[in-house]
Short mmCIF file of C-alpha atoms and ligand atoms in Angstrom, two decimals:
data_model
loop_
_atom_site.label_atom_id
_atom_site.label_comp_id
_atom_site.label_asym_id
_atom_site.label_seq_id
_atom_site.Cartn_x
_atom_site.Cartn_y
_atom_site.Cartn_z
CA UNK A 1 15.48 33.25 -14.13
CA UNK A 2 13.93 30.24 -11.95
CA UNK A 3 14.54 26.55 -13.83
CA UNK A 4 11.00 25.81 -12.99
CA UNK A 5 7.49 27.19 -12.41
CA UNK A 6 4.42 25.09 -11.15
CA UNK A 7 1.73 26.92 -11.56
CA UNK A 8 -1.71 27.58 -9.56
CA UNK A 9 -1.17 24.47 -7.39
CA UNK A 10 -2.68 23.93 -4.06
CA UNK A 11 0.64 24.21 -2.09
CA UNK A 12 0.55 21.73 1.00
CA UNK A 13 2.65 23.40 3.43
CA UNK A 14 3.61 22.12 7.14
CA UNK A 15 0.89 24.54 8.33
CA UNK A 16 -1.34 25.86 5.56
CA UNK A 17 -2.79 25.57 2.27
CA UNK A 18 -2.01 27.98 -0.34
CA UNK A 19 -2.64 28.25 -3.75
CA UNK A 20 0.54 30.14 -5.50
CA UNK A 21 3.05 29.46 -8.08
CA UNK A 22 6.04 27.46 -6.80
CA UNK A 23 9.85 28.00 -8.22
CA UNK A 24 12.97 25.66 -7.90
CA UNK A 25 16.25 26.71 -8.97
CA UNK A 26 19.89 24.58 -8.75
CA UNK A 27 17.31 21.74 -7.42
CA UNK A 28 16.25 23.74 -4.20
CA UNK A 29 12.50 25.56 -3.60
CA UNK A 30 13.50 28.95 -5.01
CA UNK A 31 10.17 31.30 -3.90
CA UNK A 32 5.82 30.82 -3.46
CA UNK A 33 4.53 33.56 -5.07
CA UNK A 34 1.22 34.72 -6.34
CA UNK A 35 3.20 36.25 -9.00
CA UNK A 36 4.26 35.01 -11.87
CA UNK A 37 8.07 35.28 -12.73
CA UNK A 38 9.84 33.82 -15.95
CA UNK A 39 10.65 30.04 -15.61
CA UNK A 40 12.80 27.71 -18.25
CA UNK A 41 9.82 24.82 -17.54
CA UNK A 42 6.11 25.50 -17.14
CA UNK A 43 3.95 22.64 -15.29
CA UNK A 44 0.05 24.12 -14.94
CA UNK A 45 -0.65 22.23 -11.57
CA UNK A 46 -4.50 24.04 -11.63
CA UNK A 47 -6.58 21.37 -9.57
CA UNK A 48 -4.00 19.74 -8.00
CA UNK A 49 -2.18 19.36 -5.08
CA UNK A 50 1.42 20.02 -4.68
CA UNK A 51 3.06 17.74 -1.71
CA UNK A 52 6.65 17.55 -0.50
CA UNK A 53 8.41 14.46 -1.50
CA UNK A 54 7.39 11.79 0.88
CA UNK A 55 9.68 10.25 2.87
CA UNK A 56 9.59 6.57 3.70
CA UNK A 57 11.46 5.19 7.09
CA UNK A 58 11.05 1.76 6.10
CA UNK A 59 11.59 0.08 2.79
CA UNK A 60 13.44 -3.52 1.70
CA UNK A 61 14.75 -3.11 -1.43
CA UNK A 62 16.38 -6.60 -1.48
CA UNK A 63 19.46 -5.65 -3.17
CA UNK A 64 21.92 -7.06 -2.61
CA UNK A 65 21.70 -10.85 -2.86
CA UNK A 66 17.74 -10.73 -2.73
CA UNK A 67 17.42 -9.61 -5.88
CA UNK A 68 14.94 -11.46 -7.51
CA UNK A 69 12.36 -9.96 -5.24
CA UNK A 70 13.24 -6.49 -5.76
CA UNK A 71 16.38 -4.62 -6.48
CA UNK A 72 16.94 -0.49 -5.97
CA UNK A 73 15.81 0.40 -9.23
CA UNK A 74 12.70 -1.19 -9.53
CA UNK A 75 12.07 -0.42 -5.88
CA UNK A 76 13.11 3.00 -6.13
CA UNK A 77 11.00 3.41 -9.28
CA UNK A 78 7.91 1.95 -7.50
CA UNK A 79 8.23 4.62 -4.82
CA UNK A 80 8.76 7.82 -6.91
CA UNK A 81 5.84 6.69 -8.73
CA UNK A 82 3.83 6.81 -5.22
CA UNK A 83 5.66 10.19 -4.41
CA UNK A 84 8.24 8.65 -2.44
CA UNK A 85 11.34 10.65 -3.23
CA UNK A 86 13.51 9.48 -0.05
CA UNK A 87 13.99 5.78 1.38
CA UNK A 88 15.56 4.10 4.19
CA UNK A 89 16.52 0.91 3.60
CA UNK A 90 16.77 -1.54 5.81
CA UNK A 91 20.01 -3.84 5.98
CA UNK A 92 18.20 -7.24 5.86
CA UNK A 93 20.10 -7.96 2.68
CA UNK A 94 22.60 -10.57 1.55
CA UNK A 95 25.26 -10.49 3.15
CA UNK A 96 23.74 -8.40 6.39
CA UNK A 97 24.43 -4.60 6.47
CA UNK A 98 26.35 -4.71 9.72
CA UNK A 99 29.81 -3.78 8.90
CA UNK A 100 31.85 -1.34 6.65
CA UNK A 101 32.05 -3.93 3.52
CA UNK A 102 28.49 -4.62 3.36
CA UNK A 103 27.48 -1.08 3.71
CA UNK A 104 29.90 0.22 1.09
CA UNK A 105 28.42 -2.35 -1.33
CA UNK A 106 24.75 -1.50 -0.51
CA UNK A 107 25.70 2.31 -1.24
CA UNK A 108 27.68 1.48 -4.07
CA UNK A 109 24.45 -0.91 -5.99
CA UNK A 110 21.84 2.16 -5.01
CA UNK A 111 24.09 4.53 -5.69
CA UNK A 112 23.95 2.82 -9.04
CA UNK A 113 20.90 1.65 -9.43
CA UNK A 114 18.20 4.21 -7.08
CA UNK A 115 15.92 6.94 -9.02
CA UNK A 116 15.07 7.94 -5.09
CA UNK A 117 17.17 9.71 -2.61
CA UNK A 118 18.57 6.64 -0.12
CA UNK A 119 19.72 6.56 3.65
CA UNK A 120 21.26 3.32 4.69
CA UNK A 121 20.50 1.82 7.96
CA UNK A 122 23.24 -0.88 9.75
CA UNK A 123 22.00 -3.83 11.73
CA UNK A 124 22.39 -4.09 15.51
CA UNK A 125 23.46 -7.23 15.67
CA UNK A 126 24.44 -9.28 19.15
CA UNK A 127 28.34 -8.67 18.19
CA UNK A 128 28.94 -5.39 16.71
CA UNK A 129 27.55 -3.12 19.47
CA UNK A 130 31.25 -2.58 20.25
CA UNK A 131 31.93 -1.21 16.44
CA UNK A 132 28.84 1.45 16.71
CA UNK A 133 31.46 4.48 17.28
CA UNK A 134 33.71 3.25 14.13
CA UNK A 135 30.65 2.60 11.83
CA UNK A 136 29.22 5.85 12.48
CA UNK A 137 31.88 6.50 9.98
CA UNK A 138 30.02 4.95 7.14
CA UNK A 139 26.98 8.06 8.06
CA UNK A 140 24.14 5.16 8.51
CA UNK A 141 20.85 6.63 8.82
CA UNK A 142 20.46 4.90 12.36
CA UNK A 143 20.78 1.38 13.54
CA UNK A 144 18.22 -1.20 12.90
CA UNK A 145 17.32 -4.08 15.69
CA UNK A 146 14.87 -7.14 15.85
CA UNK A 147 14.11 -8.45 18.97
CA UNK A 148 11.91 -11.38 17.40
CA UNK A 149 12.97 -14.61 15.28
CA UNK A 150 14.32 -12.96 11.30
CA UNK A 151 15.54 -15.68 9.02
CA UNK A 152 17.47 -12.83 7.55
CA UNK A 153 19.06 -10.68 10.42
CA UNK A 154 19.85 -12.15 13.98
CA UNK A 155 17.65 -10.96 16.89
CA UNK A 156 19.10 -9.35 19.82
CA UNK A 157 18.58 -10.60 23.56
CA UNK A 158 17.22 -7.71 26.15
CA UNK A 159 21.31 -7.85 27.36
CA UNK A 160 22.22 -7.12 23.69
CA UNK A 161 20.08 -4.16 22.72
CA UNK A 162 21.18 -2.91 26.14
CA UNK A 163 24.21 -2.85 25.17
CA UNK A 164 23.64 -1.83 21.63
CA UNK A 165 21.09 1.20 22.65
CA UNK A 166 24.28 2.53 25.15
CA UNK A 167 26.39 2.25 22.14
CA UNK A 168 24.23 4.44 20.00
CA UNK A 169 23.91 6.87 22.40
CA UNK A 170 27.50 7.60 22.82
CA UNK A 171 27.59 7.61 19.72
CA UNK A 172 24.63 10.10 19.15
CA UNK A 173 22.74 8.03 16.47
CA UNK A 174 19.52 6.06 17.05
CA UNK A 175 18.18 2.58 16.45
CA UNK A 176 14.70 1.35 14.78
CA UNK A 177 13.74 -1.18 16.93
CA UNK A 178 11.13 -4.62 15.67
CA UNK A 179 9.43 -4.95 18.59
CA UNK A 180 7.54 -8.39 19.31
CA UNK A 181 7.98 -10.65 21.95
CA UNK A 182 10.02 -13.90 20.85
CA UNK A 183 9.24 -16.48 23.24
CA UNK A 184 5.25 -15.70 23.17
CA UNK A 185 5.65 -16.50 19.72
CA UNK A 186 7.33 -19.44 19.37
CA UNK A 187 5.67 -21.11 22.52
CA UNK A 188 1.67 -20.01 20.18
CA UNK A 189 3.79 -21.15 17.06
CA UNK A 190 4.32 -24.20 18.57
CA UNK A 191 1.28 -24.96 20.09
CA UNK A 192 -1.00 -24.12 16.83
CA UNK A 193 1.64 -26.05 14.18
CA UNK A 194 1.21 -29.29 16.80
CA UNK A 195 -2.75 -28.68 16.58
CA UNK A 196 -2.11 -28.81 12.75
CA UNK A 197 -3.06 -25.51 12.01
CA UNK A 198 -1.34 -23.42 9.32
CA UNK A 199 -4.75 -21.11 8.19
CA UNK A 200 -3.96 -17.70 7.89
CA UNK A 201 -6.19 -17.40 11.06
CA UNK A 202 -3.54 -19.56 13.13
CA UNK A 203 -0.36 -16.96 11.81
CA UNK A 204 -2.66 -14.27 13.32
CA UNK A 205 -3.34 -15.77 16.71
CA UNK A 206 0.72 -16.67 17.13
CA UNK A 207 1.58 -13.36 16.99
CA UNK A 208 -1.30 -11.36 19.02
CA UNK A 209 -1.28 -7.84 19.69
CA UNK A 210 -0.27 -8.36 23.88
CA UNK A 211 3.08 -10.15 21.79
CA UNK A 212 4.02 -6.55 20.52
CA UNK A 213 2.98 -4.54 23.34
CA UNK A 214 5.10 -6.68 25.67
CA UNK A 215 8.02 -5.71 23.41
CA UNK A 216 7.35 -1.86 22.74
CA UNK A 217 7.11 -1.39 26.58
CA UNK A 218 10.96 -3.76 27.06
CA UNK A 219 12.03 -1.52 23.97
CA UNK A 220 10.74 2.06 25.66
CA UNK A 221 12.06 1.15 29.17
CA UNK A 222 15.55 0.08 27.82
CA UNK A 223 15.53 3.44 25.68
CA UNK A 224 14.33 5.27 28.91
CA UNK A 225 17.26 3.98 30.63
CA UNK A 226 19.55 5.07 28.35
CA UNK A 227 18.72 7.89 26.89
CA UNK A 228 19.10 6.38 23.43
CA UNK A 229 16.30 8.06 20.41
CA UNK A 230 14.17 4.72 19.75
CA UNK A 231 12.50 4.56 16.94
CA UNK A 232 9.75 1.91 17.09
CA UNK A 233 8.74 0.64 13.65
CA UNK A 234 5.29 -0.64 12.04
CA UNK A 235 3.22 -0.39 15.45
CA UNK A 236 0.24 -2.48 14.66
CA UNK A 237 -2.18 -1.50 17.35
CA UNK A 238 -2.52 2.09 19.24
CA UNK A 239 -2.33 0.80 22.14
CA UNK A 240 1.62 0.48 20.82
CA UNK A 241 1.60 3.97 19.76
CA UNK A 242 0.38 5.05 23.27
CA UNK A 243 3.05 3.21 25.29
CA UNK A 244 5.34 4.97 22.76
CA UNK A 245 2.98 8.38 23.53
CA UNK A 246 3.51 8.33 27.12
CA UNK A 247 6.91 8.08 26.71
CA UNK A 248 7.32 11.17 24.42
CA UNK A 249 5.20 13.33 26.40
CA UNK A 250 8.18 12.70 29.31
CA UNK A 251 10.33 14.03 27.09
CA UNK A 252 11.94 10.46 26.18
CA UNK A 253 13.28 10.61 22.35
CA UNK A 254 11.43 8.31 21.36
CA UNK A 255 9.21 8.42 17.96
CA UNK A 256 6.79 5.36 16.52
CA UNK A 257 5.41 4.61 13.08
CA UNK A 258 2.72 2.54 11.31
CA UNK A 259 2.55 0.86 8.15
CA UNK A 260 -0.13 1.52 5.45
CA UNK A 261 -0.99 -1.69 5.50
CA UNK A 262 -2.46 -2.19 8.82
CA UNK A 263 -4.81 1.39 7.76
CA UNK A 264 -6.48 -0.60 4.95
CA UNK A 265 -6.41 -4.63 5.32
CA UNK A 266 -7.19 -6.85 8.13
CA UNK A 267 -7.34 -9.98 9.38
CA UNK A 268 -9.99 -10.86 7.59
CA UNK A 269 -8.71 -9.97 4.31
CA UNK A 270 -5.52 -11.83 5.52
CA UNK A 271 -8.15 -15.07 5.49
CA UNK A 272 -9.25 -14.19 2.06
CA UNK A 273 -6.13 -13.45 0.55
CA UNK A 274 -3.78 -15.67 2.48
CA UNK A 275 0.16 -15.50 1.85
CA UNK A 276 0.66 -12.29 -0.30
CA UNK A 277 -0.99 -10.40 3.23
CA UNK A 278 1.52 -12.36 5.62
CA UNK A 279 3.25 -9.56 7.34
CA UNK A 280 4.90 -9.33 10.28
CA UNK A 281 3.32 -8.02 12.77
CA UNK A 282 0.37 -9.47 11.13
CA UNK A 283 -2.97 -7.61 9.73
CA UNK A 284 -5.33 -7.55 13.26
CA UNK A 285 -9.02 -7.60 13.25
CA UNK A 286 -11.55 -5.32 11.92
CA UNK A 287 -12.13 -1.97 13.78
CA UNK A 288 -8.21 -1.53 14.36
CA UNK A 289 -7.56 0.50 11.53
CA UNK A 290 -10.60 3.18 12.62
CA UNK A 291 -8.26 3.53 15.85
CA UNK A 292 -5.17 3.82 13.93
CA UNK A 293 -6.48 6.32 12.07
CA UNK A 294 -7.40 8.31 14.90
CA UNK A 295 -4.01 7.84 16.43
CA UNK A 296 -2.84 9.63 13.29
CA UNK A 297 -4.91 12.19 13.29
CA UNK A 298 -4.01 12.90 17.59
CA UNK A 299 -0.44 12.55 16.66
CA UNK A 300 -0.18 9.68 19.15
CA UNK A 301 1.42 7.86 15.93
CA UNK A 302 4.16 10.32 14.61
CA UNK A 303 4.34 9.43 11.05
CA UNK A 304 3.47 6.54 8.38
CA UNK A 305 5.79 3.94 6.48
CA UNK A 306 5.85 1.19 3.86
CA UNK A 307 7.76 -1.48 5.33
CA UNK A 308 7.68 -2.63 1.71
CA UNK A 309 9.04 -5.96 1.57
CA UNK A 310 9.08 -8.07 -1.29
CA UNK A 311 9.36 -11.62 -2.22
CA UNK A 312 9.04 -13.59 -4.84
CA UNK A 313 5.62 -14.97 -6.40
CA UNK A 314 7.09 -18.47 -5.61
CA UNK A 315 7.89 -17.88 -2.40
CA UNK A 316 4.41 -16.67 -1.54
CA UNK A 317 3.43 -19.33 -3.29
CA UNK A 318 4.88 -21.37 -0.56
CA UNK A 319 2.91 -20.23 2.15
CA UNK A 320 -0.60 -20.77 0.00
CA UNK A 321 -0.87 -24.67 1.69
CA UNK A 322 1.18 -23.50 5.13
CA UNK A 323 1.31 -20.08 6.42
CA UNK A 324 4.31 -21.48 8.18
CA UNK A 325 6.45 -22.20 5.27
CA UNK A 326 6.29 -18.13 3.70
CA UNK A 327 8.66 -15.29 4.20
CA UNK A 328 6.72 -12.29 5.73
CA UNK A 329 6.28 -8.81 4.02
CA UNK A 330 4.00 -7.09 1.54
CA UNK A 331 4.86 -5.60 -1.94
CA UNK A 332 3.19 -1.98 -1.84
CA UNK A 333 5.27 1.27 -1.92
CA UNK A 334 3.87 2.44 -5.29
CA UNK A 335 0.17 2.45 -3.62
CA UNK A 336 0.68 3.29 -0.06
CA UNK A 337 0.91 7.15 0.36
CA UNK A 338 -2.07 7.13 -2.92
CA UNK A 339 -4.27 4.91 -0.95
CA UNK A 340 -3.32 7.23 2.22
CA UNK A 341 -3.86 10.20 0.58
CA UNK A 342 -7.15 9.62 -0.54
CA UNK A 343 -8.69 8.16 2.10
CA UNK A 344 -7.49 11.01 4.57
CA UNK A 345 -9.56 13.21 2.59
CA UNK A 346 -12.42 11.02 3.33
CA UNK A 347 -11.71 11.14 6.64
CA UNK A 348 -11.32 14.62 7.14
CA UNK A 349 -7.71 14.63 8.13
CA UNK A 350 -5.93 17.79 7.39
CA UNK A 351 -3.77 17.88 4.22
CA UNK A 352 -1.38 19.57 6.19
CA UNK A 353 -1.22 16.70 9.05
CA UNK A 354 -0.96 13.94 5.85
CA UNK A 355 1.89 16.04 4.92
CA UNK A 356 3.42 15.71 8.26
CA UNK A 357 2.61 12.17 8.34
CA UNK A 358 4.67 10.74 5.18
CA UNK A 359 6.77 13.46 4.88
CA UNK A 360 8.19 16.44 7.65
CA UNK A 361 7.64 14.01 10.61
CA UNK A 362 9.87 11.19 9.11
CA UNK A 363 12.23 13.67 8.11
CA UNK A 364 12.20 16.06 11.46
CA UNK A 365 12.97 12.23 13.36
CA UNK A 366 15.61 11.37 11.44
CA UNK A 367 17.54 14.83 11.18
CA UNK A 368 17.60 15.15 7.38
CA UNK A 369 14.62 18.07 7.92
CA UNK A 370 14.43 20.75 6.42
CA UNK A 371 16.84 19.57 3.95
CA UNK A 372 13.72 17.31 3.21
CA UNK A 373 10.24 16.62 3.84
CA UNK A 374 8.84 19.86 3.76
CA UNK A 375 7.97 22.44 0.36
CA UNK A 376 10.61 25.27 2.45
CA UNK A 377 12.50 27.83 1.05
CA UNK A 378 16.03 26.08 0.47
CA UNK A 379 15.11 23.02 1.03
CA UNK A 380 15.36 20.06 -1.77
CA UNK A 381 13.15 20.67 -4.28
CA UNK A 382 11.70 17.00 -3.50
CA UNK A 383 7.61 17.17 -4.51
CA UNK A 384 4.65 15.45 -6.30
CA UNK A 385 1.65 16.46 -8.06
CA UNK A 386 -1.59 14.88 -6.76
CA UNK A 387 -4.78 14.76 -8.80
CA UNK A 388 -7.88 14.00 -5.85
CA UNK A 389 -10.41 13.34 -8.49
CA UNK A 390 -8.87 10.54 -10.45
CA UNK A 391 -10.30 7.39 -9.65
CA UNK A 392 -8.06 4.31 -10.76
CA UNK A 393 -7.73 0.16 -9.34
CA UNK A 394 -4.94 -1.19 -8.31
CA UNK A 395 -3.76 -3.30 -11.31
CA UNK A 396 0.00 -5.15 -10.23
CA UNK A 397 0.85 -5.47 -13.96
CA UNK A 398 0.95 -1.57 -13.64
CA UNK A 399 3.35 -0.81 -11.12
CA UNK A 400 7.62 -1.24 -11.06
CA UNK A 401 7.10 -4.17 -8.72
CA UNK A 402 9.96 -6.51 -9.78
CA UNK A 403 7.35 -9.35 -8.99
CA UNK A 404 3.79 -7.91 -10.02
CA UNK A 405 1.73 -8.85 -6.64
CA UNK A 406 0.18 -6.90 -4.34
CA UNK A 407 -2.17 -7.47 -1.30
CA UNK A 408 -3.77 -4.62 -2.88
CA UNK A 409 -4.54 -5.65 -6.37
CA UNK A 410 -8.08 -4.45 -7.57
CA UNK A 411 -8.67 -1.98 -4.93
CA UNK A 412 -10.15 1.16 -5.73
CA UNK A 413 -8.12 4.65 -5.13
CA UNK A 414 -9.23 7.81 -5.12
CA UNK A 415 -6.58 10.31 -6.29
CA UNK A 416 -3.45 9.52 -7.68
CA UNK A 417 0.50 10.64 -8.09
CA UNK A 418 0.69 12.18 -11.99
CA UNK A 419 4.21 13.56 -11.57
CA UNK A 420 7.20 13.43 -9.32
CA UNK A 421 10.25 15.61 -9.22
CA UNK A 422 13.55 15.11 -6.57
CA UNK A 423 15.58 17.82 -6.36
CA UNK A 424 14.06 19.55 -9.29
CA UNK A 425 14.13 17.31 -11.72
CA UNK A 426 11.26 15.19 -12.78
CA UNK A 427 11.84 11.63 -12.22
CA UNK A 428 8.45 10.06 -12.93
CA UNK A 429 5.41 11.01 -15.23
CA UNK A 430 1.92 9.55 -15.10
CA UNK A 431 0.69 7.96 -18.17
CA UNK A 432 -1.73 5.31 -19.13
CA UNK A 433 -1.97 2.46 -18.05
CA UNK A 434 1.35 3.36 -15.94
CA UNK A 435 3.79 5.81 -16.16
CA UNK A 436 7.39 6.34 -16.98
CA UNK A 437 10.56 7.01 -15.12
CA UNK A 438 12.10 9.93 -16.11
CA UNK A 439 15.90 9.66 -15.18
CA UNK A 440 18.00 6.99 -15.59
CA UNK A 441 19.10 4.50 -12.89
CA UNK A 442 21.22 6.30 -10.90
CA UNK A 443 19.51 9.86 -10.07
CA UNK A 444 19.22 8.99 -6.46
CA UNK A 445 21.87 10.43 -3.91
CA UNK A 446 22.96 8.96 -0.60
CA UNK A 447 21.53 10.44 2.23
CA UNK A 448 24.35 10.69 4.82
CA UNK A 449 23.00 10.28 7.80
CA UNK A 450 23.16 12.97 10.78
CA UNK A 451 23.92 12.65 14.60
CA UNK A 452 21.85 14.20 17.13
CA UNK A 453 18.33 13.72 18.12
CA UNK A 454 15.00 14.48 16.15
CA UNK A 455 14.45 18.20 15.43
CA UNK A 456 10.84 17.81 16.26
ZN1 ZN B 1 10.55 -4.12 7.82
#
């Protein structure tokens, strides 16, 4: 007897399409079968497509000490309601993930608190490279680096993620690297503040695309060198993704994502909407995203995340009269893969390869495959039911936002998430206007990190 049948779905596997019935048992995919074998729990999925549980690279849950931004419930809620069933959070939390205290009380408020499955990553910082080997210990999901100005986690000099990327190696984990050139920055910062600038237009030209590039290639070469897996996170432009493409093809380990974000806002929009679309890097000009896209589609880009990051209404507030004076980040797990999914179909991009793209690929990079990220026999009975014809608007009152913005509010979607199970059990239902979480605070599991490199 399987604990679960759902029924005539359109079963998005890593290479095909099929429509079957699909069982779970003790939380794990159990069988696909055209047959139909007795189940406790019925779900009729006719119409609708059945995708593995996304999983999301980058997230900033805020919790703890940011908490009035966002905290692992509400963020955790946010993404199971966007069919995000695993997150990695980042450690730019109060006080810094960078040691075995802060990391034990991270995994001890999600571990309370998630309705998602959780890895934990530590920060590289430019004094605990020589700790790496002991905190690997602690099972981080990797290590996580900035290499421009954070007011929230200290940036490493080239001489310091040197160091830090040897350290890794030996110790056979891998590091997410922020790659944008600090100096270009500040010197444009500079320069634009003492023209009296602070438009949304001037936050775009002090960062410009070259900034990033500069930094992906340092970030690639000192991986090269190495030997370290580099991960390099929210790549803008493709011209990132191809300096990270090159690499790859020379068998380097080293993987890059984009965010959703930079797929379906721009600098324009960034003009129109001002702080809530600050981001770091920021939105770039009109015809990017098209490129993106195809980057996606080429597999120059290897897979998609959120880099949700919230703040508070107040603090975006801030940045209304002074771009200057906000914190960067966007509040938008609970739309991204929805807006993603529905505008791949548009495009014409394979469900399989949007499969790949929030799910196997981010899973496959960071060694948790096929444990997760994939509808496989064995694996984690992670998943989501997708309905392609419902048509819905982005409403923030709607979502489990803590603080109910979005850069996205009143945009159209086409297809959305009406159910959400991790490891077999349902954790969110769709309803109107919103849905409901399922489980209680809690659910989600740690995600112990693995060594070794991707299993692409
Ligand atoms: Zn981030």
């Amino acid at each position: 007897m399987f604990d679960l049948i759902v029924k005539n779905g359109q079963i998005v596997g890593e290479s095909n399409v099929v429509e079957a019935n699909l069982y779970v048992k003790d939380g794990r995919f159990a069988a696909i079968s055209t047959e139909e074998m007795p189940a406790r729990e019925t779900v009729d999925a006719a119409g609708r497509l059945v995708f593995p549980g996304a999983v999301d690279p980058h997230v900033h849950f805020n919790d703890p000490g940011m908490t009035e931004g966002e905290d692992f419930y509400t963020g955790s809620a946010s993404a199971v309601a966007g069919g995000i069933t695993s997150v990695f959070e980042m450690p730019l939390t109060d006080p810094l993930t960078q040691d075995e205290p802060s990391f034990l009380l991270k995994k001890s408020e999600a571990s309370k608190k998630s309705v998602a499955d959780f890895g934990l990553y530590l920060a590289l910082t430019p004094d605990n490279s020589s700790k790496v080997g002991k905190l690997m210990e602690l099972e981080p999901i990797g290590f996580k680096a900035f290499m421009s100005y954070s007011p929230e986690i200290p940036m490493v000099r080239d001489g310091e993620l040197l160091a830090g990327m040897r350290a890794i190696k030996a110790a056979n984990s891998r590091i997410a690297v922020h790659c944008e050139n600090n100096e270009i920055i500040a010197y444009l910062t500079k320069e634009l503040e003492a023209a009296g600038r602070r438009d949304p237009r001037a936050y775009t030209e002090s960062r410009p695309p070259y900034a990033e590039w500069e930094a992906v290639q340092r970030a690639v070469t000192l991986a090269t060198i190495t030997g370290v897996q580099l991960h390099v996170v929210h790549s803008s432009t493709p011209e990132g993704a191809e300096i990270v493409a090159r690499a790859r093809a020379a068998g380097h380990p080293i993987s890059v994502e984009t965010a959703q974000h930079f797929l379906f806002l721009d600098a324009e929009d960034f003009q129109r909407i001002g702080a809530f679309a600050l981001c770091n890097p920021p939105l770039r000009e009109p015809g990017n995203a098209d490129r993106l896209w195809a980057a996606l589609q080429s597999g120059e880009i290897d897979c998609v995340a959120t880099d949700h990051a919230p703040y508070t209404i107040e603090e975006k507030l801030r940045g209304q009269d002074s771009v200057w004076t906000t914190p960067a980040g966007l509040n938008h797990i609970q739309t991204a893969n929805q807006l993603l999914i529905g505008e791949g179909i548009k495009r014409n991009v394979p469900l399989t390869r949007l499969a790949q793209l929030f799910a196997t690929m981010p899973a496959r990079l960071f060694n948790i495959y096929p444990k997760k990220g994939a509808i496989t026999i064995g694996g984690d009975a992670d998943m989501f039911l997708f309905d392609p014809e419902e048509e819905w608007t982005v409403v923030p009152e709607h979502t489990f936002y803590k603080q109910k913005w979005t850069p996205f509010a009143g945009m159209k979607v086409s297809g959305r998430v009406k159910r959400t199970w991790v490891r077999g059990t349902t954790v969110y239902e769709d309803g109107a206007p919103m849905g409901a979480i399922t489980v209680k605070p809690g659910f989600g599991r740690f995600i112990p990190g693995r060594t070794g490199t991707a299993s692409a």
